[in-house]
mmCIF file of C-alpha atoms and ligand atoms in Angstrom:
data_model
loop_
_atom_site.group_PDB
_atom_site.id
_atom_site.type_symbol
_atom_site.label_atom_id
_atom_site.label_comp_id
_atom_site.label_asym_id
_atom_site.label_seq_id
_atom_site.Cartn_x
_atom_site.Cartn_y
_atom_site.Cartn_z
ATOM 1 C CA MET A 210 25.889 0.660 -7.355
ATOM 2 C CA LEU A 211 23.968 3.433 -9.072
ATOM 3 C CA VAL A 212 25.329 5.159 -12.166
ATOM 4 C CA VAL A 213 23.828 8.633 -12.468
ATOM 5 C CA MET A 214 24.001 9.941 -16.035
ATOM 6 C CA GLN A 215 24.448 13.614 -16.874
ATOM 7 C CA ARG A 216 21.265 15.573 -17.622
ATOM 8 C CA ASN A 217 22.194 15.884 -21.281
ATOM 9 C CA ALA A 218 23.489 12.311 -21.720
ATOM 10 C CA THR A 219 22.589 10.911 -25.144
ATOM 11 C CA GLU A 220 20.786 7.635 -25.872
ATOM 12 C CA GLU A 221 24.069 6.373 -27.346
ATOM 13 C CA GLN A 222 26.010 7.183 -24.153
ATOM 14 C CA ILE A 223 23.369 5.414 -22.041
ATOM 15 C CA ARG A 224 23.534 2.384 -24.362
ATOM 16 C CA CYS A 225 27.347 2.244 -24.002
ATOM 17 C CA VAL A 226 27.081 2.239 -20.196
ATOM 18 C CA LEU A 227 24.454 -0.538 -20.301
ATOM 19 C CA GLU A 228 26.722 -2.592 -22.568
ATOM 20 C CA LYS A 229 29.755 -2.065 -20.368
ATOM 21 C CA ILE A 230 27.810 -3.220 -17.290
ATOM 22 C CA THR A 231 26.682 -6.363 -19.138
ATOM 23 C CA GLU A 232 30.296 -6.984 -20.291
ATOM 24 C CA LEU A 233 31.338 -6.938 -16.641
ATOM 25 C CA GLY A 234 28.932 -9.839 -16.068
ATOM 26 C CA LEU A 235 26.491 -7.636 -14.125
ATOM 27 C CA THR A 236 22.845 -6.687 -14.670
ATOM 28 C CA PRO A 237 21.951 -3.080 -15.570
ATOM 29 C CA HIS A 238 18.528 -1.661 -14.634
ATOM 30 C CA PRO A 239 17.823 1.616 -16.459
ATOM 31 C CA LEU A 240 15.811 3.995 -14.263
ATOM 32 C CA PRO A 241 14.695 6.934 -16.400
ATOM 33 C CA GLY A 242 13.833 9.994 -14.276
ATOM 34 C CA PRO A 243 12.204 13.353 -14.991
ATOM 35 C CA THR A 244 15.541 15.132 -15.420
ATOM 36 C CA ARG A 245 18.115 12.406 -15.930
ATOM 37 C CA THR A 246 18.563 8.687 -16.276
ATOM 38 C CA ALA A 247 20.148 6.553 -13.611
ATOM 39 C CA ILE A 248 21.254 2.950 -14.063
ATOM 40 C CA GLY A 249 21.106 0.544 -11.160
ATOM 41 C CA ILE A 250 23.558 -2.350 -11.106
ATOM 42 C CA THR A 251 22.884 -5.704 -9.471
ATOM 43 C CA GLY A 252 24.659 -9.028 -9.601
ATOM 44 C CA ASN A 253 27.960 -7.996 -8.015
ATOM 45 C CA THR A 254 29.128 -9.919 -4.978
ATOM 46 C CA ALA A 255 31.923 -7.447 -4.200
ATOM 47 C CA ALA A 256 32.212 -3.679 -4.617
ATOM 48 C CA ILE A 257 32.501 -2.560 -8.260
ATOM 49 C CA SER A 258 35.658 -0.604 -9.005
ATOM 50 C CA PRO A 259 34.768 2.978 -9.998
ATOM 51 C CA ASP A 260 37.465 2.804 -12.710
ATOM 52 C CA ALA A 261 35.315 0.429 -14.761
ATOM 53 C CA LEU A 262 32.517 2.954 -15.332
ATOM 54 C CA GLY A 263 33.522 6.373 -14.010
ATOM 55 C CA GLY A 264 35.368 7.407 -17.156
ATOM 56 C CA LEU A 265 32.585 6.610 -19.640
ATOM 57 C CA ALA A 266 31.081 9.494 -21.608
ATOM 58 C CA GLY A 267 27.860 10.929 -20.171
ATOM 59 C CA VAL A 268 28.399 9.531 -16.654
ATOM 60 C CA SER A 269 27.876 12.133 -13.928
ATOM 61 C CA GLU A 270 28.515 10.170 -10.734
ATOM 62 C CA LEU A 271 28.705 6.692 -9.237
ATOM 63 C CA LEU A 272 26.894 6.075 -5.980
ATOM 64 C CA ARG A 273 27.371 3.049 -3.781
ATOM 65 C CA VAL A 274 24.073 1.528 -2.588
ATOM 66 C CA THR A 275 24.736 0.563 0.991
ATOM 67 C CA LYS A 276 21.609 -1.498 1.740
ATOM 68 C CA PRO A 277 21.355 -5.229 0.958
ATOM 69 C CA PHE A 278 18.149 -4.540 -0.958
ATOM 70 C CA LYS A 279 19.086 -2.559 -4.049
ATOM 71 C CA LEU A 280 16.220 -2.075 -6.509
ATOM 72 C CA ALA A 281 13.778 -1.777 -3.579
ATOM 73 C CA SER A 282 15.858 0.958 -1.968
ATOM 74 C CA ARG A 283 15.268 4.681 -1.969
ATOM 75 C CA GLU A 284 19.009 5.108 -2.576
ATOM 76 C CA MET A 285 18.622 3.651 -6.040
ATOM 77 C CA HIS A 286 15.134 4.981 -6.820
ATOM 78 C CA VAL A 287 14.440 8.359 -5.247
ATOM 79 C CA ASP A 288 10.857 8.920 -6.449
ATOM 80 C CA ASP A 289 7.875 7.069 -4.998
ATOM 81 C CA THR A 290 6.767 4.195 -7.190
ATOM 82 C CA VAL A 291 3.241 4.273 -8.551
ATOM 83 C CA VAL A 292 1.775 0.828 -9.191
ATOM 84 C CA PRO A 293 -0.840 1.000 -11.946
ATOM 85 C CA THR A 294 -3.705 -1.399 -12.568
ATOM 86 C CA ALA A 295 -6.308 -1.151 -15.331
ATOM 87 C CA GLN A 296 -8.746 0.355 -12.815
ATOM 88 C CA THR A 297 -6.626 2.568 -10.553
ATOM 89 C CA ARG A 298 -3.158 3.388 -9.240
ATOM 90 C CA ILE A 299 -1.502 2.754 -5.910
ATOM 91 C CA GLY A 300 0.998 5.365 -4.848
ATOM 92 C CA PRO A 301 1.593 8.835 -3.458
ATOM 93 C CA LYS A 302 -1.202 11.376 -2.877
ATOM 94 C CA THR A 303 -3.882 8.752 -3.374
ATOM 95 C CA PHE A 304 -5.282 6.356 -0.811
ATOM 96 C CA THR A 305 -6.494 3.086 -2.261
ATOM 97 C CA VAL A 306 -9.105 0.967 -0.542
ATOM 98 C CA ILE A 307 -9.010 -2.722 -1.413
ATOM 99 C CA ALA A 308 -11.993 -4.555 0.080
ATOM 100 C CA GLY A 309 -13.920 -7.803 -0.098
ATOM 101 C CA PRO A 310 -14.510 -11.065 1.697
ATOM 102 C CA CYS A 311 -11.736 -13.256 2.990
ATOM 103 C CA SER A 312 -12.756 -16.054 0.601
ATOM 104 C CA VAL A 313 -14.886 -16.465 -2.490
ATOM 105 C CA GLU A 314 -17.719 -18.562 -1.025
ATOM 106 C CA ASN A 315 -20.284 -18.626 -3.820
ATOM 107 C CA GLU A 316 -21.290 -16.507 -6.796
ATOM 108 C CA SER A 317 -24.238 -14.612 -5.331
ATOM 109 C CA MET A 318 -22.392 -13.558 -2.171
ATOM 110 C CA LEU A 319 -19.335 -12.387 -4.104
ATOM 111 C CA LEU A 320 -21.353 -10.460 -6.689
ATOM 112 C CA ARG A 321 -23.473 -8.817 -3.995
ATOM 113 C CA THR A 322 -20.335 -7.692 -2.179
ATOM 114 C CA ALA A 323 -18.652 -6.508 -5.383
ATOM 115 C CA GLU A 324 -21.708 -4.487 -6.435
ATOM 116 C CA PHE A 325 -21.993 -2.903 -3.000
ATOM 117 C CA LEU A 326 -18.303 -1.955 -2.933
ATOM 118 C CA LYS A 327 -18.368 -0.657 -6.501
ATOM 119 C CA SER A 328 -21.356 1.551 -5.633
ATOM 120 C CA ARG A 329 -19.208 3.067 -2.860
ATOM 121 C CA GLY A 330 -16.353 3.872 -5.270
ATOM 122 C CA VAL A 331 -14.055 0.957 -4.362
ATOM 123 C CA ASN A 332 -12.081 -0.137 -7.424
ATOM 124 C CA LEU A 333 -10.239 -3.198 -6.146
ATOM 125 C CA LEU A 334 -12.023 -6.328 -4.903
ATOM 126 C CA ARG A 335 -10.136 -8.791 -2.698
ATOM 127 C CA ALA A 336 -11.164 -12.438 -2.176
ATOM 128 C CA GLY A 337 -9.231 -15.676 -1.970
ATOM 129 C CA ALA A 338 -9.958 -18.643 -4.239
ATOM 130 C CA TYR A 339 -6.945 -20.576 -2.881
ATOM 131 C CA LYS A 340 -6.762 -20.116 0.882
ATOM 132 C CA PRO A 341 -3.765 -20.703 3.178
ATOM 133 C CA ARG A 342 -5.472 -22.242 6.246
ATOM 134 C CA THR A 343 -3.778 -23.327 9.438
ATOM 135 C CA SER A 344 -5.896 -26.488 9.562
ATOM 136 C CA PRO A 345 -6.144 -28.911 6.646
ATOM 137 C CA TYR A 346 -9.753 -29.511 7.745
ATOM 138 C CA SER A 347 -10.786 -25.855 7.276
ATOM 139 C CA PHE A 348 -12.327 -24.512 4.065
ATOM 140 C CA GLN A 349 -9.507 -24.346 1.516
ATOM 141 C CA GLY A 350 -11.233 -22.116 -1.046
ATOM 142 C CA LEU A 351 -13.276 -22.815 -4.194
ATOM 143 C CA GLU A 352 -10.082 -22.898 -6.284
ATOM 144 C CA ALA A 353 -10.753 -22.850 -10.074
ATOM 145 C CA GLU A 354 -14.478 -22.227 -9.527
ATOM 146 C CA GLY A 355 -13.537 -19.304 -7.275
ATOM 147 C CA LEU A 356 -11.413 -17.839 -10.062
ATOM 148 C CA ARG A 357 -14.335 -18.127 -12.474
ATOM 149 C CA ILE A 358 -16.541 -16.213 -10.016
ATOM 150 C CA LEU A 359 -13.856 -13.531 -9.625
ATOM 151 C CA ARG A 360 -13.699 -13.101 -13.411
ATOM 152 C CA ARG A 361 -17.497 -12.751 -13.464
ATOM 153 C CA ALA A 362 -17.324 -10.053 -10.766
ATOM 154 C CA ARG A 363 -14.715 -8.190 -12.800
ATOM 155 C CA GLU A 364 -16.830 -8.476 -15.948
ATOM 156 C CA LEU A 365 -19.978 -7.213 -14.215
ATOM 157 C CA THR A 366 -18.507 -4.405 -12.118
ATOM 158 C CA GLY A 367 -15.227 -3.484 -13.829
ATOM 159 C CA MET A 368 -13.441 -3.836 -10.475
ATOM 160 C CA GLY A 369 -9.843 -5.055 -10.363
ATOM 161 C CA ILE A 370 -9.297 -8.387 -8.624
ATOM 162 C CA VAL A 371 -6.767 -8.996 -5.845
ATOM 163 C CA THR A 372 -6.363 -12.686 -5.084
ATOM 164 C CA GLU A 373 -3.769 -14.909 -3.486
ATOM 165 C CA VAL A 374 -1.369 -17.244 -5.233
ATOM 166 C CA MET A 375 0.318 -19.875 -3.059
ATOM 167 C CA ASP A 376 1.904 -22.111 -5.660
ATOM 168 C CA ALA A 377 4.287 -21.222 -8.500
ATOM 169 C CA ALA A 378 2.600 -23.884 -10.659
ATOM 170 C CA LEU A 379 -0.713 -21.979 -10.487
ATOM 171 C CA VAL A 380 0.594 -18.534 -11.419
ATOM 172 C CA ASP A 381 -0.543 -18.679 -15.074
ATOM 173 C CA GLU A 382 -4.037 -19.824 -14.147
ATOM 174 C CA ILE A 383 -4.512 -17.258 -11.380
ATOM 175 C CA GLU A 384 -2.929 -14.398 -13.334
ATOM 176 C CA ALA A 385 -5.714 -14.622 -15.927
ATOM 177 C CA SER A 386 -8.253 -13.824 -13.187
ATOM 178 C CA ALA A 387 -6.242 -11.249 -11.240
ATOM 179 C CA ASP A 388 -5.223 -7.609 -11.547
ATOM 180 C CA ILE A 389 -2.995 -7.882 -8.479
ATOM 181 C CA LEU A 390 -1.478 -11.164 -7.299
ATOM 182 C CA GLN A 391 -1.318 -11.459 -3.525
ATOM 183 C CA VAL A 392 1.546 -13.232 -1.783
ATOM 184 C CA GLY A 393 0.285 -14.158 1.670
ATOM 185 C CA ALA A 394 2.203 -13.719 4.901
ATOM 186 C CA ARG A 395 3.048 -17.420 5.037
ATOM 187 C CA ASN A 396 4.667 -17.262 1.618
ATOM 188 C CA MET A 397 6.645 -14.039 1.966
ATOM 189 C CA GLN A 398 9.842 -16.072 1.867
ATOM 190 C CA ASN A 399 8.714 -18.695 -0.645
ATOM 191 C CA PHE A 400 11.573 -17.768 -2.937
ATOM 192 C CA ALA A 401 10.546 -20.124 -5.767
ATOM 193 C CA LEU A 402 7.150 -18.398 -5.843
ATOM 194 C CA LEU A 403 8.738 -14.931 -5.728
ATOM 195 C CA LYS A 404 11.095 -15.804 -8.602
ATOM 196 C CA ARG A 405 8.167 -17.030 -10.694
ATOM 197 C CA LEU A 406 6.145 -13.881 -9.918
ATOM 198 C CA SER A 407 9.133 -11.703 -10.786
ATOM 199 C CA ARG A 408 8.627 -12.766 -14.399
ATOM 200 C CA CYS A 409 4.981 -11.570 -14.417
ATOM 201 C CA ARG A 410 3.841 -8.146 -15.474
ATOM 202 C CA THR A 411 0.846 -8.292 -13.109
ATOM 203 C CA PRO A 412 1.459 -6.259 -9.926
ATOM 204 C CA VAL A 413 2.175 -8.175 -6.726
ATOM 205 C CA LEU A 414 0.868 -7.345 -3.250
ATOM 206 C CA LEU A 415 3.498 -8.730 -0.889
ATOM 207 C CA LYS A 416 2.281 -9.315 2.651
ATOM 208 C CA ARG A 417 4.707 -9.118 5.542
ATOM 209 C CA GLY A 418 5.614 -12.508 7.017
ATOM 210 C CA LEU A 419 4.322 -13.503 10.444
ATOM 211 C CA SER A 420 7.573 -12.473 12.109
ATOM 212 C CA ALA A 421 9.470 -10.741 9.318
ATOM 213 C CA THR A 422 11.614 -7.670 9.815
ATOM 214 C CA LEU A 423 11.343 -4.730 7.447
ATOM 215 C CA GLU A 424 14.662 -5.736 5.911
ATOM 216 C CA GLU A 425 13.378 -9.264 5.241
ATOM 217 C CA LEU A 426 10.210 -7.844 3.667
ATOM 218 C CA LEU A 427 12.286 -5.598 1.414
ATOM 219 C CA MET A 428 14.615 -8.476 0.496
ATOM 220 C CA SER A 429 11.543 -10.435 -0.627
ATOM 221 C CA ALA A 430 10.420 -7.419 -2.652
ATOM 222 C CA GLU A 431 13.927 -7.389 -4.133
ATOM 223 C CA TYR A 432 13.343 -10.911 -5.539
ATOM 224 C CA LEU A 433 10.322 -9.585 -7.435
ATOM 225 C CA LEU A 434 12.116 -6.459 -8.685
ATOM 226 C CA ALA A 435 15.335 -8.276 -9.584
ATOM 227 C CA GLY A 436 13.454 -10.634 -11.888
ATOM 228 C CA GLY A 437 11.847 -7.721 -13.712
ATOM 229 C CA ASN A 438 8.500 -7.087 -12.000
ATOM 230 C CA ARG A 439 8.606 -3.424 -10.983
ATOM 231 C CA ASN A 440 5.010 -3.359 -9.727
ATOM 232 C CA VAL A 441 5.284 -4.320 -6.092
ATOM 233 C CA VAL A 442 3.041 -3.145 -3.239
ATOM 234 C CA LEU A 443 4.083 -3.919 0.342
ATOM 235 C CA CYS A 444 1.424 -4.861 2.891
ATOM 236 C CA GLU A 445 1.629 -4.638 6.681
ATOM 237 C CA ARG A 446 -0.767 -7.217 8.182
ATOM 238 C CA GLY A 447 0.463 -7.544 11.732
ATOM 239 C CA VAL A 448 3.136 -9.691 13.303
ATOM 240 C CA ARG A 449 3.152 -12.257 16.075
ATOM 241 C CA THR A 450 4.095 -10.844 19.484
ATOM 242 C CA PHE A 451 3.462 -11.746 23.120
ATOM 243 C CA ALA A 452 0.370 -9.523 23.119
ATOM 244 C CA ASP A 453 -2.851 -11.518 23.089
ATOM 245 C CA HIS A 454 -5.468 -8.755 23.065
ATOM 246 C CA SER A 455 -5.550 -8.951 19.262
ATOM 247 C CA ARG A 456 -4.903 -11.686 16.671
ATOM 248 C CA ASN A 457 -1.652 -10.046 15.589
ATOM 249 C CA THR A 458 0.117 -6.820 16.510
ATOM 250 C CA LEU A 459 -0.529 -4.396 13.666
ATOM 251 C CA ASP A 460 2.819 -2.684 13.314
ATOM 252 C CA LEU A 461 2.058 0.783 11.984
ATOM 253 C CA SER A 462 5.536 1.809 13.089
ATOM 254 C CA ILE A 463 6.827 0.047 9.964
ATOM 255 C CA ILE A 464 5.366 2.755 7.708
ATOM 256 C CA PRO A 465 7.827 5.641 8.278
ATOM 257 C CA PRO A 466 10.952 3.449 7.933
ATOM 258 C CA ALA A 467 9.461 1.643 4.930
ATOM 259 C CA LYS A 468 8.912 5.044 3.295
ATOM 260 C CA GLU A 469 12.400 6.215 4.214
ATOM 261 C CA LEU A 470 14.198 3.090 3.011
ATOM 262 C CA SER A 471 12.057 2.201 0.008
ATOM 263 C CA HIS A 472 10.130 3.839 -2.829
ATOM 264 C CA LEU A 473 7.507 1.064 -2.922
ATOM 265 C CA PRO A 474 3.920 1.806 -1.853
ATOM 266 C CA ILE A 475 2.710 0.208 1.366
ATOM 267 C CA VAL A 476 -0.873 -0.664 2.283
ATOM 268 C CA VAL A 477 -2.172 -1.831 5.645
ATOM 269 C CA ASP A 478 -4.501 -4.742 6.425
ATOM 270 C CA PRO A 479 -6.137 -3.980 9.792
ATOM 271 C CA SER A 480 -8.494 -6.979 9.420
ATOM 272 C CA HIS A 481 -5.781 -9.640 9.745
ATOM 273 C CA GLY A 482 -3.762 -7.182 11.808
ATOM 274 C CA THR A 483 -6.307 -7.069 14.635
ATOM 275 C CA GLY A 484 -8.540 -10.118 14.096
ATOM 276 C CA ARG A 485 -11.543 -8.238 15.564
ATOM 277 C CA ARG A 486 -13.977 -6.189 13.518
ATOM 278 C CA SER A 487 -14.505 -3.625 16.265
ATOM 279 C CA TYR A 488 -10.796 -2.753 16.194
ATOM 280 C CA VAL A 489 -10.586 -2.361 12.417
ATOM 281 C CA PRO A 490 -11.901 1.220 11.916
ATOM 282 C CA ALA A 491 -9.560 2.870 14.428
ATOM 283 C CA MET A 492 -6.510 1.088 13.032
ATOM 284 C CA ALA A 493 -7.591 1.849 9.450
ATOM 285 C CA ARG A 494 -7.724 5.566 10.251
ATOM 286 C CA ALA A 495 -4.420 5.346 12.095
ATOM 287 C CA ALA A 496 -2.838 3.721 9.027
ATOM 288 C CA MET A 497 -4.070 6.566 6.838
ATOM 289 C CA ALA A 498 -2.695 9.154 9.266
ATOM 290 C CA ALA A 499 0.634 7.304 9.507
ATOM 291 C CA GLY A 500 1.266 7.615 5.768
ATOM 292 C CA ALA A 501 0.069 4.328 4.299
ATOM 293 C CA ASP A 502 -0.884 4.316 0.621
ATOM 294 C CA GLY A 503 -4.056 2.342 1.198
ATOM 295 C CA LEU A 504 -5.907 -0.351 3.080
ATOM 296 C CA MET A 505 -7.039 -3.910 2.622
ATOM 297 C CA ILE A 506 -10.314 -4.515 4.485
ATOM 298 C CA GLU A 507 -12.380 -7.679 4.802
ATOM 299 C CA VAL A 508 -16.091 -7.074 4.062
ATOM 300 C CA HIS A 509 -18.942 -9.614 3.829
ATOM 301 C CA PRO A 510 -22.756 -9.315 3.602
ATOM 302 C CA ASP A 511 -23.149 -11.453 6.750
ATOM 303 C CA PRO A 512 -19.777 -11.773 8.510
ATOM 304 C CA ASP A 513 -21.040 -14.064 11.259
ATOM 305 C CA ARG A 514 -21.777 -16.664 8.596
ATOM 306 C CA ALA A 515 -18.504 -16.196 6.695
ATOM 307 C CA MET A 516 -16.566 -19.369 5.891
ATOM 308 C CA SER A 517 -13.300 -17.758 7.021
ATOM 309 C CA ASP A 518 -12.228 -14.794 9.158
ATOM 310 C CA GLY A 519 -15.768 -13.649 10.053
ATOM 311 C CA ALA A 520 -14.702 -12.221 13.414
ATOM 312 C CA GLN A 521 -12.505 -9.587 11.753
ATOM 313 C CA THR A 522 -14.858 -8.849 8.847
ATOM 314 C CA LEU A 523 -17.072 -5.728 8.530
ATOM 315 C CA ASN A 524 -20.657 -5.857 7.295
ATOM 316 C CA PHE A 525 -21.853 -3.336 4.702
ATOM 317 C CA ASP A 526 -23.080 -0.753 7.248
ATOM 318 C CA GLN A 527 -19.838 -0.951 9.196
ATOM 319 C CA PHE A 528 -17.858 -0.543 5.984
ATOM 320 C CA ASP A 529 -19.951 2.509 5.055
ATOM 321 C CA ALA A 530 -19.257 4.094 8.420
ATOM 322 C CA LEU A 531 -15.535 3.439 8.036
ATOM 323 C CA LEU A 532 -15.477 4.863 4.529
ATOM 324 C CA ASP A 533 -17.237 8.044 5.690
ATOM 325 C CA SER A 534 -14.656 8.562 8.402
ATOM 326 C CA LEU A 535 -11.801 7.918 5.955
ATOM 327 C CA LYS A 536 -13.269 10.511 3.596
ATOM 328 C CA ASP A 537 -13.332 13.038 6.446
ATOM 329 C CA LEU A 538 -9.696 12.344 7.216
ATOM 330 C CA ALA A 539 -8.497 12.313 3.596
ATOM 331 C CA GLY A 540 -9.109 16.064 3.110
ATOM 332 C CA PRO A 541 -6.803 17.366 5.876
ATOM 333 C CA LEU A 542 -4.187 14.794 4.859
ATOM 334 C CA LYS A 543 -4.402 15.981 1.224
ATOM 335 C CA LEU A 544 -5.189 12.488 -0.035
ATOM 336 C CA THR A 545 -7.598 11.451 -2.762
ATOM 337 C CA LEU A 546 -9.511 8.323 -1.856
ATOM 338 C CA ASN A 547 -9.770 5.748 -4.636
HETATM 339 C C1 PEP B 179 -5.672 -12.964 3.360
HETATM 340 O O1 PEP B 179 -5.440 -11.794 3.005
HETATM 341 O O2 PEP B 179 -6.735 -13.532 3.115
HETATM 342 C C2 PEP B 179 -4.664 -13.686 4.159
HETATM 343 C C3 PEP B 179 -4.697 -15.015 4.255
HETATM 344 O O3 PEP B 179 -3.787 -12.882 4.754
HETATM 345 P P1 PEP B 179 -2.359 -13.199 5.457
HETATM 346 O O4 PEP B 179 -1.534 -13.894 4.426
HETATM 347 O O5 PEP B 179 -1.882 -11.826 5.795
HETATM 348 O O6 PEP B 179 -2.640 -14.037 6.662
HETATM 349 MN MN1 MN B 180 -8.750 -13.520 5.704
#
């Protein structure tokens, strides 16, 4: 349920409503808005009787939230969420490019890539230090050494770091090296990990599971929001279908319903979504046109020698060409590239 306060409700009246909700054994989530405050309620297993709250001073109306996801829903939070990092913001009217290699492979390669991307105005560097690999015999990431290299890249370039966390026990260690914590597709429903990340203040980039519905993605986002982390970015990265012309089927059709049902920003990863570097630019532009808030693109100085995901990774010249075309498209779409 959503309690909408009157425009002129006092701090004291808001405090009384919060207390009453807590007394009922429920959790209040104050949502201050430009003109009035609303208070979301979670924790109820059955409908809340309007009698309990409707008569309190300063309350304007009580709205039932019909979706199973509550804090992630547009019903409860009308305005688009802006997710801030020290370097940039992800949200409406801007289009954020996150780029970098699939994995941190060594210091010189990561720093070269970071410096190149920074020189092109990219503010967020992606690279995995802990890698979720299908085969236990594949490169698993440089782990703690990879985190050290990511911190060095941040120090030298000022870029924000986006890196994956697979294990709740490693959240503290990885958080110190990250500006955005990535939850990979395979962990979208790792609820222990989501609960742990819900207690962080660091933003989370939540990738869509390999066969997850939009509702399942938003329910996973709800875990993060319910525990107190309001800074959640959704990421479409393709789903498994019968089609075999690409690694996954990049589902751009998720963007309009995600925007309708939720206030959370959504970025698109056409690298994992297609699995082929020649398909990435067209799908990146399509994502921008379809209303995404940004992109995540794999870039490497020499993709054919990459230790993971080389086939879907752009080299520097290919990234430059993509960026130029995105800049051309940003104007007519009234977006600022960042
Ligand atoms: C990644 O971004 O490096 C990655 C492993 O992606 P996904 O979880 O979408 O497969
Ligand atoms: Mn990858």
